[in-house]
């Protein structure tokens, strides 16, 4: 396959509807039949994963078995999934890419989401680079990714849709954000014109430190903006960590919506991207672990995660932070939230699920206790 030419595609893209000008800058064996009916439009918890063995190894069915478990499916059959396929060290290939299509087929068949987008999450394939910020590698990976994608037929893409590419390249310079998203938009516009717009989505992670220009490019060039909110609570009443509501998920999100996205509160502003929120479950965060990670909230389990996110979602408007008009323009109702990283978040489920994983149980609880002990420890 001949690799597409970026210069040509930038020209094509900038004639589209949203021009932006650069400024230079184990398994879970199922013994009980699954519930007869789950409203997947109300089961929206997504799971962010990292181990490539999840999809590369055909004998490794632990994630598919996990996602199909009734206790998991009832919370997440309409949620998004993220699977890592590349980084800056291997931009020229997706190793064992032939495994991706059968894996995604098996995942859809096991999770059984709705046919409508409101109850059918996105399967995102992720690219990671939070240290090197290697723009040439990222642009090369986009070529690599589309070579794989275009090896699929239209029917195969629609069978597993919606799917997408997610760029976990937090901290990239604004010009790197711009160049990669312009290239992706151009490729989507040219090569995927025969499939519905929602069948393939472009996602980019929003930086956790000030980068208003990079954020502007993400909001106006990506289809989805994902923001990792490092907070573990809305109202912490039982963990013993004495976490202040003045520093909760909503307050942290306020920084994003008021400082990071400079146009977001402007009436009438209609960005292309909609915002999805991720929370953390890693027990090995050091500074402020209890404040930042749901690992520390292990007593409440996964139910507490979902309940907390639902409260946050409702208080975006109830608190007055967003008017209904701003909420509708900015927030991703089809893909509202997810949790990072599955290696940890699976341990928040009851033993009927988490008991299938050797690193959960007492081992996880010991790490969670340590995380709680670092709730207010700076370093």
Short mmCIF file of C-alpha atoms in Angstrom, two decimals:
data_model
loop_
_atom_site.label_atom_id
_atom_site.label_comp_id
_atom_site.label_asym_id
_atom_site.label_seq_id
_atom_site.Cartn_x
_atom_site.Cartn_y
_atom_site.Cartn_z
CA UNK A 1 0.00 0.00 0.00
CA UNK A 2 1.27 3.49 -0.84
CA UNK A 3 1.42 5.67 2.23
CA UNK A 4 -0.75 8.80 2.01
CA UNK A 5 0.91 12.17 1.48
CA UNK A 6 0.52 14.55 4.45
CA UNK A 7 0.95 17.79 2.49
CA UNK A 8 -1.89 16.91 0.14
CA UNK A 9 -4.14 15.97 3.02
CA UNK A 10 -3.52 19.14 5.02
CA UNK A 11 -4.76 21.06 1.98
CA UNK A 12 -7.84 18.87 1.75
CA UNK A 13 -8.57 19.19 5.45
CA UNK A 14 -8.25 22.94 5.73
CA UNK A 15 -11.11 23.32 3.26
CA UNK A 16 -13.44 21.45 5.60
CA UNK A 17 -15.90 22.79 8.12
CA UNK A 18 -13.60 23.30 11.08
CA UNK A 19 -10.46 25.12 9.94
CA UNK A 20 -7.82 25.78 12.58
CA UNK A 21 -4.58 27.60 11.85
CA UNK A 22 -1.37 26.59 13.59
CA UNK A 23 0.24 29.37 15.54
CA UNK A 24 3.70 27.80 15.33
CA UNK A 25 3.62 26.93 18.58
CA UNK A 26 -6.75 -15.72 34.81
CA UNK A 27 -10.25 -15.62 33.49
CA UNK A 28 -13.73 -15.14 34.94
CA UNK A 29 -15.51 -18.37 34.02
CA UNK A 30 -19.23 -17.76 33.73
CA UNK A 31 -21.39 -20.34 35.48
CA UNK A 32 -24.57 -18.27 35.71
CA UNK A 33 -26.47 -17.16 32.60
CA UNK A 34 -26.09 -13.41 32.00
CA UNK A 35 -29.02 -11.17 32.84
CA UNK A 36 -31.78 -11.31 30.27
CA UNK A 37 -31.76 -7.57 29.75
CA UNK A 38 -29.32 -4.77 30.55
CA UNK A 39 -29.93 -1.23 29.35
CA UNK A 40 -26.48 -0.58 27.96
CA UNK A 41 -27.29 3.11 27.45
CA UNK A 42 -27.17 3.35 31.25
CA UNK A 43 -24.11 1.09 31.72
CA UNK A 44 -21.34 3.46 30.61
CA UNK A 45 -18.24 2.72 32.69
CA UNK A 46 -15.23 2.35 30.40
CA UNK A 47 -11.99 0.46 31.03
CA UNK A 48 -8.52 1.65 29.99
CA UNK A 49 -5.96 -1.15 29.60
CA UNK A 50 -2.24 -1.35 28.82
CA UNK A 51 -1.00 -4.98 28.47
CA UNK A 52 -0.84 -5.87 24.78
CA UNK A 53 -1.13 -9.56 25.66
CA UNK A 54 -4.85 -8.90 26.19
CA UNK A 55 -5.39 -8.80 22.43
CA UNK A 56 -2.19 -10.29 21.01
CA UNK A 57 -2.41 -13.69 22.69
CA UNK A 58 -5.35 -15.77 21.37
CA UNK A 59 -5.14 -18.00 24.46
CA UNK A 60 -5.51 -15.01 26.79
CA UNK A 61 -9.25 -14.44 27.19
CA UNK A 62 -9.13 -12.85 30.63
CA UNK A 63 -10.32 -9.41 29.54
CA UNK A 64 -13.10 -10.72 27.31
CA UNK A 65 -14.24 -13.06 30.09
CA UNK A 66 -14.09 -10.17 32.54
CA UNK A 67 -16.10 -7.81 30.32
CA UNK A 68 -18.75 -10.47 29.69
CA UNK A 69 -19.25 -11.26 33.38
CA UNK A 70 -22.77 -10.19 34.49
CA UNK A 71 -21.39 -8.09 37.37
CA UNK A 72 -19.18 -6.19 34.92
CA UNK A 73 -21.53 -6.08 31.97
CA UNK A 74 -24.30 -4.54 34.08
CA UNK A 75 -22.05 -1.50 34.64
CA UNK A 76 -20.16 -1.29 31.37
CA UNK A 77 -21.79 -2.97 28.36
CA UNK A 78 -22.23 0.50 26.83
CA UNK A 79 -18.83 1.82 27.93
CA UNK A 80 -15.63 2.47 26.02
CA UNK A 81 -12.55 0.23 25.95
CA UNK A 82 -8.94 1.27 25.39
CA UNK A 83 -6.22 -1.13 24.19
CA UNK A 84 -2.60 -0.17 23.58
CA UNK A 85 -1.18 -1.01 20.15
CA UNK A 86 1.92 1.19 19.83
CA UNK A 87 4.33 3.81 21.08
CA UNK A 88 7.22 5.93 19.85
CA UNK A 89 9.66 2.98 20.08
CA UNK A 90 7.78 0.93 17.48
CA UNK A 91 6.00 3.42 15.27
CA UNK A 92 6.64 1.52 12.04
CA UNK A 93 4.56 -1.53 12.94
CA UNK A 94 1.67 -2.82 15.00
CA UNK A 95 2.99 -6.19 16.07
CA UNK A 96 0.57 -9.06 15.43
CA UNK A 97 -1.97 -6.63 14.00
CA UNK A 98 -3.81 -9.57 12.42
CA UNK A 99 -5.09 -10.35 15.93
CA UNK A 100 -6.95 -7.05 16.33
CA UNK A 101 -10.01 -7.78 14.21
CA UNK A 102 -10.78 -11.22 15.72
CA UNK A 103 -10.19 -9.83 19.21
CA UNK A 104 -12.60 -6.95 18.68
CA UNK A 105 -15.17 -9.28 17.13
CA UNK A 106 -14.94 -11.58 20.16
CA UNK A 107 -15.21 -8.63 22.53
CA UNK A 108 -18.36 -7.29 20.87
CA UNK A 109 -19.92 -10.77 20.83
CA UNK A 110 -19.17 -11.31 24.52
CA UNK A 111 -20.20 -7.89 25.81
CA UNK A 112 -23.31 -7.72 23.59
CA UNK A 113 -23.77 -3.94 23.53
CA UNK A 114 -26.76 -2.24 21.98
CA UNK A 115 -26.79 -1.62 18.25
CA UNK A 116 -27.41 2.11 18.80
CA UNK A 117 -24.49 4.42 19.69
CA UNK A 118 -26.14 5.45 22.97
CA UNK A 119 -25.61 1.92 24.28
CA UNK A 120 -22.50 0.93 22.37
CA UNK A 121 -19.09 2.13 23.50
CA UNK A 122 -16.05 2.89 21.38
CA UNK A 123 -13.13 0.46 21.10
CA UNK A 124 -10.11 2.76 21.09
CA UNK A 125 -6.66 1.62 20.00
CA UNK A 126 -4.10 3.72 21.82
CA UNK A 127 -0.68 5.15 21.06
CA UNK A 128 1.49 6.15 24.02
CA UNK A 129 4.20 8.78 24.41
CA UNK A 130 4.26 10.95 27.53
CA UNK A 131 8.04 11.37 27.73
CA UNK A 132 9.82 11.58 24.35
CA UNK A 133 7.23 13.76 22.56
CA UNK A 134 8.55 12.35 19.29
CA UNK A 135 6.47 14.00 16.58
CA UNK A 136 8.06 12.14 13.68
CA UNK A 137 7.35 8.81 15.36
CA UNK A 138 3.72 9.78 15.96
CA UNK A 139 3.21 10.87 12.36
CA UNK A 140 4.79 7.60 11.20
CA UNK A 141 2.50 5.62 13.50
CA UNK A 142 -0.55 7.32 11.98
CA UNK A 143 0.57 5.95 8.60
CA UNK A 144 1.09 2.52 10.18
CA UNK A 145 -2.31 2.62 11.84
CA UNK A 146 -4.12 3.53 8.63
CA UNK A 147 -2.32 0.81 6.70
CA UNK A 148 -3.86 -1.67 9.13
CA UNK A 149 -7.26 0.05 9.17
CA UNK A 150 -7.49 0.18 5.39
CA UNK A 151 -6.70 -3.53 5.19
CA UNK A 152 -10.20 -4.05 6.63
CA UNK A 153 -13.28 -3.98 4.45
CA UNK A 154 -16.07 -1.50 5.04
CA UNK A 155 -18.22 -4.36 6.34
CA UNK A 156 -15.54 -5.43 8.81
CA UNK A 157 -15.15 -1.90 10.16
CA UNK A 158 -18.90 -1.50 10.61
CA UNK A 159 -19.12 -4.89 12.32
CA UNK A 160 -16.90 -3.73 15.19
CA UNK A 161 -17.74 -0.01 15.09
CA UNK A 162 -17.51 2.42 16.65
CA UNK A 163 -13.74 2.19 16.85
CA UNK A 164 -11.10 4.88 17.10
CA UNK A 165 -7.51 5.91 17.62
CA UNK A 166 -6.61 7.49 20.96
CA UNK A 167 -3.41 9.49 21.32
CA UNK A 168 -2.11 9.24 24.89
CA UNK A 169 0.58 11.84 24.29
CA UNK A 170 0.00 14.14 27.24
CA UNK A 171 2.45 17.00 27.45
CA UNK A 172 3.13 17.24 23.72
CA UNK A 173 3.95 20.70 22.31
CA UNK A 174 0.93 22.41 20.72
CA UNK A 175 2.40 22.15 17.22
CA UNK A 176 2.75 18.36 17.65
CA UNK A 177 -0.89 18.17 18.73
CA UNK A 178 -1.91 20.24 15.72
CA UNK A 179 0.13 18.34 13.14
CA UNK A 180 -0.99 14.90 14.29
CA UNK A 181 -4.67 15.82 14.47
CA UNK A 182 -4.65 17.57 11.09
CA UNK A 183 -3.11 14.45 9.56
CA UNK A 184 -5.71 12.20 11.19
CA UNK A 185 -8.57 14.45 10.10
CA UNK A 186 -7.27 14.45 6.54
CA UNK A 187 -6.96 10.67 6.45
CA UNK A 188 -10.41 10.20 7.93
CA UNK A 189 -11.91 12.66 5.45
CA UNK A 190 -10.28 10.96 2.47
CA UNK A 191 -10.15 7.27 3.28
CA UNK A 192 -13.23 6.76 5.45
CA UNK A 193 -15.76 8.86 3.57
CA UNK A 194 -17.95 5.82 2.88
CA UNK A 195 -18.56 4.95 6.52
CA UNK A 196 -20.64 6.97 9.01
CA UNK A 197 -18.82 9.78 10.82
CA UNK A 198 -19.42 8.10 14.19
CA UNK A 199 -17.99 4.75 13.07
CA UNK A 200 -14.38 5.94 13.45
CA UNK A 201 -13.38 8.52 16.05
CA UNK A 202 -10.20 10.47 16.75
CA UNK A 203 -9.37 10.97 20.42
CA UNK A 204 -6.60 12.92 22.14
CA UNK A 205 -5.68 13.13 25.82
CA UNK A 206 -5.83 16.61 27.37
CA UNK A 207 -2.77 17.66 29.35
CA UNK A 208 -2.95 17.83 33.13
CA UNK A 209 -0.87 21.00 33.23
CA UNK A 210 -1.53 24.36 31.51
CA UNK A 211 -1.62 24.07 27.72
CA UNK A 212 -4.51 26.20 26.45
CA UNK A 213 -3.32 26.25 22.83
CA UNK A 214 -2.85 22.49 22.69
CA UNK A 215 -6.26 22.05 24.30
CA UNK A 216 -7.84 24.35 21.71
CA UNK A 217 -6.44 22.18 18.91
CA UNK A 218 -7.78 19.06 20.62
CA UNK A 219 -11.26 20.51 21.12
CA UNK A 220 -11.51 21.71 17.53
CA UNK A 221 -9.73 18.92 15.62
CA UNK A 222 -10.39 15.71 17.58
CA UNK A 223 -13.75 13.96 17.89
CA UNK A 224 -13.12 13.20 21.55
CA UNK A 225 -11.08 14.83 24.30
CA UNK A 226 -10.25 12.59 27.26
CA UNK A 227 -9.26 14.22 30.55
CA UNK A 228 -7.74 12.20 33.39
CA UNK A 229 -9.13 13.75 36.58
CA UNK A 230 -6.77 12.74 39.35
CA UNK A 231 -9.29 12.70 42.20
CA UNK A 232 -10.92 9.78 44.02
CA UNK A 233 -14.05 11.31 45.51
CA UNK A 234 -16.87 13.79 45.45
CA UNK A 235 -17.84 13.56 49.13
CA UNK A 236 -15.46 11.41 51.16
CA UNK A 237 -17.40 10.31 54.25
CA UNK A 238 -16.06 6.90 55.26
CA UNK A 239 -12.48 6.32 54.14
CA UNK A 240 -10.85 7.99 57.17
CA UNK A 241 -8.65 10.14 54.92
CA UNK A 242 -10.50 13.41 55.68
CA UNK A 243 -10.49 14.48 52.05
CA UNK A 244 -11.88 17.96 51.50
CA UNK A 245 -14.83 18.53 49.13
CA UNK A 246 -13.00 21.72 48.17
CA UNK A 247 -10.52 19.55 46.24
CA UNK A 248 -12.80 16.88 44.75
CA UNK A 249 -13.41 15.69 41.18
CA UNK A 250 -15.70 18.60 40.39
CA UNK A 251 -13.17 21.17 41.61
CA UNK A 252 -10.40 19.54 39.61
CA UNK A 253 -12.61 19.52 36.52
CA UNK A 254 -13.37 23.20 37.14
CA UNK A 255 -9.70 23.93 36.47
CA UNK A 256 -9.94 22.20 33.08
CA UNK A 257 -13.13 23.93 32.02
CA UNK A 258 -12.09 27.41 33.19
CA UNK A 259 -8.31 27.51 32.73
CA UNK A 260 -7.27 24.80 30.30
CA UNK A 261 -10.09 25.18 27.77
CA UNK A 262 -10.27 28.94 27.43
CA UNK A 263 -13.33 28.97 25.15
CA UNK A 264 -15.35 26.24 26.84
CA UNK A 265 -17.56 28.52 28.92
CA UNK A 266 -18.22 30.96 26.08
CA UNK A 267 -21.91 30.77 25.07
CA UNK A 268 -22.27 29.45 21.56
CA UNK A 269 -18.84 27.81 21.42
CA UNK A 270 -19.31 24.51 19.56
CA UNK A 271 -16.11 22.45 19.51
CA UNK A 272 -15.89 19.31 17.46
CA UNK A 273 -14.68 17.21 20.40
CA UNK A 274 -16.78 16.12 23.35
CA UNK A 275 -15.19 15.53 26.75
CA UNK A 276 -14.80 12.10 28.38
CA UNK A 277 -13.48 11.89 31.94
CA UNK A 278 -11.08 9.23 33.22
CA UNK A 279 -10.37 8.50 36.88
CA UNK A 280 -7.42 6.58 38.32
CA UNK A 281 -7.22 3.29 40.26
CA UNK A 282 -3.44 2.76 40.51
CA UNK A 283 -2.27 1.81 44.01
CA UNK A 284 1.36 2.69 43.32
CA UNK A 285 0.96 6.45 42.99
CA UNK A 286 3.17 7.94 45.67
CA UNK A 287 2.34 11.55 46.39
CA UNK A 288 -1.29 12.12 47.46
CA UNK A 289 -2.26 8.57 46.41
CA UNK A 290 -5.43 8.47 48.52
CA UNK A 291 -6.59 11.77 47.10
CA UNK A 292 -5.84 10.86 43.50
CA UNK A 293 -6.71 7.17 43.12
CA UNK A 294 -9.82 5.06 43.69
CA UNK A 295 -7.48 2.34 44.95
CA UNK A 296 -7.75 4.11 48.30
CA UNK A 297 -11.55 3.87 48.17
CA UNK A 298 -11.41 0.07 47.98
CA UNK A 299 -14.01 -0.41 50.71
CA UNK A 300 -16.66 1.08 48.43
CA UNK A 301 -15.57 -1.07 45.50
CA UNK A 302 -16.58 -0.50 41.91
CA UNK A 303 -20.08 0.58 42.95
CA UNK A 304 -18.57 3.60 44.68
CA UNK A 305 -16.64 4.48 41.51
CA UNK A 306 -19.79 4.46 39.38
CA UNK A 307 -21.88 6.29 41.99
CA UNK A 308 -19.18 8.96 42.41
CA UNK A 309 -18.94 9.52 38.67
CA UNK A 310 -22.71 9.78 38.33
CA UNK A 311 -22.81 12.38 41.13
CA UNK A 312 -20.02 14.33 39.45
CA UNK A 313 -21.81 14.17 36.11
CA UNK A 314 -25.06 15.51 37.58
CA UNK A 315 -23.35 18.24 39.60
CA UNK A 316 -21.69 19.72 36.53
CA UNK A 317 -24.96 21.56 35.96
CA UNK A 318 -26.47 21.48 39.48
CA UNK A 319 -23.40 23.27 40.86
CA UNK A 320 -23.71 26.00 38.24
CA UNK A 321 -20.34 25.21 36.69
CA UNK A 322 -22.01 24.48 33.35
CA UNK A 323 -25.27 25.78 32.00
CA UNK A 324 -27.34 23.16 30.21
CA UNK A 325 -26.31 24.75 26.91
CA UNK A 326 -22.61 24.41 27.79
CA UNK A 327 -23.10 20.86 29.09
CA UNK A 328 -24.76 19.80 25.85
CA UNK A 329 -22.00 21.41 23.76
CA UNK A 330 -19.05 20.02 25.72
CA UNK A 331 -19.77 16.74 27.48
CA UNK A 332 -19.79 13.32 25.83
CA UNK A 333 -23.09 11.75 26.87
CA UNK A 334 -22.40 8.59 24.86
CA UNK A 335 -18.94 8.11 26.41
CA UNK A 336 -19.05 9.96 29.73
CA UNK A 337 -16.36 8.28 31.83
CA UNK A 338 -13.91 5.45 32.30
CA UNK A 339 -11.32 4.18 34.76
CA UNK A 340 -7.57 3.71 34.32
CA UNK A 341 -5.90 1.16 34.65
CA UNK A 342 -7.72 -2.18 34.33
CA UNK A 343 -4.90 -4.10 36.06
CA UNK A 344 -5.99 -2.24 39.21
CA UNK A 345 -9.66 -1.43 38.62
CA UNK A 346 -10.62 -5.10 38.22
CA UNK A 347 -9.65 -5.56 41.88
CA UNK A 348 -12.44 -3.17 42.93
CA UNK A 349 -15.06 -5.73 41.89
CA UNK A 350 -16.50 -8.29 44.34
CA UNK A 351 -14.65 -11.61 44.76
CA UNK A 352 -16.88 -13.28 42.16
CA UNK A 353 -14.92 -11.20 39.64
CA UNK A 354 -11.71 -10.05 41.34
CA UNK A 355 -11.11 -13.49 42.87
CA UNK A 356 -10.05 -14.72 39.44
CA UNK A 357 -6.96 -12.50 39.49
CA UNK A 358 -4.01 -13.36 41.73
CA UNK A 359 -2.94 -9.76 42.25
CA UNK A 360 -6.31 -8.80 43.75
CA UNK A 361 -7.66 -9.85 47.16
CA UNK A 362 -5.33 -9.46 50.15
CA UNK A 363 -2.46 -8.21 48.00
CA UNK A 364 -4.59 -5.39 46.60
CA UNK A 365 -5.96 -4.52 50.04
CA UNK A 366 -2.45 -4.14 51.45
CA UNK A 367 -1.55 -1.77 48.63
CA UNK A 368 -4.83 0.12 49.09
CA UNK A 369 -4.04 0.64 52.77
CA UNK A 370 -0.69 2.09 51.82
CA UNK A 371 -2.38 4.37 49.28
CA UNK A 372 -4.78 5.65 51.95
CA UNK A 373 -1.80 6.36 54.19
CA UNK A 374 -0.36 8.64 51.50
CA UNK A 375 -3.53 10.67 51.01
CA UNK A 376 -1.88 13.86 52.21
CA UNK A 377 1.77 12.98 51.66
CA UNK A 378 3.37 15.27 49.14
CA UNK A 379 6.50 13.35 48.31
#
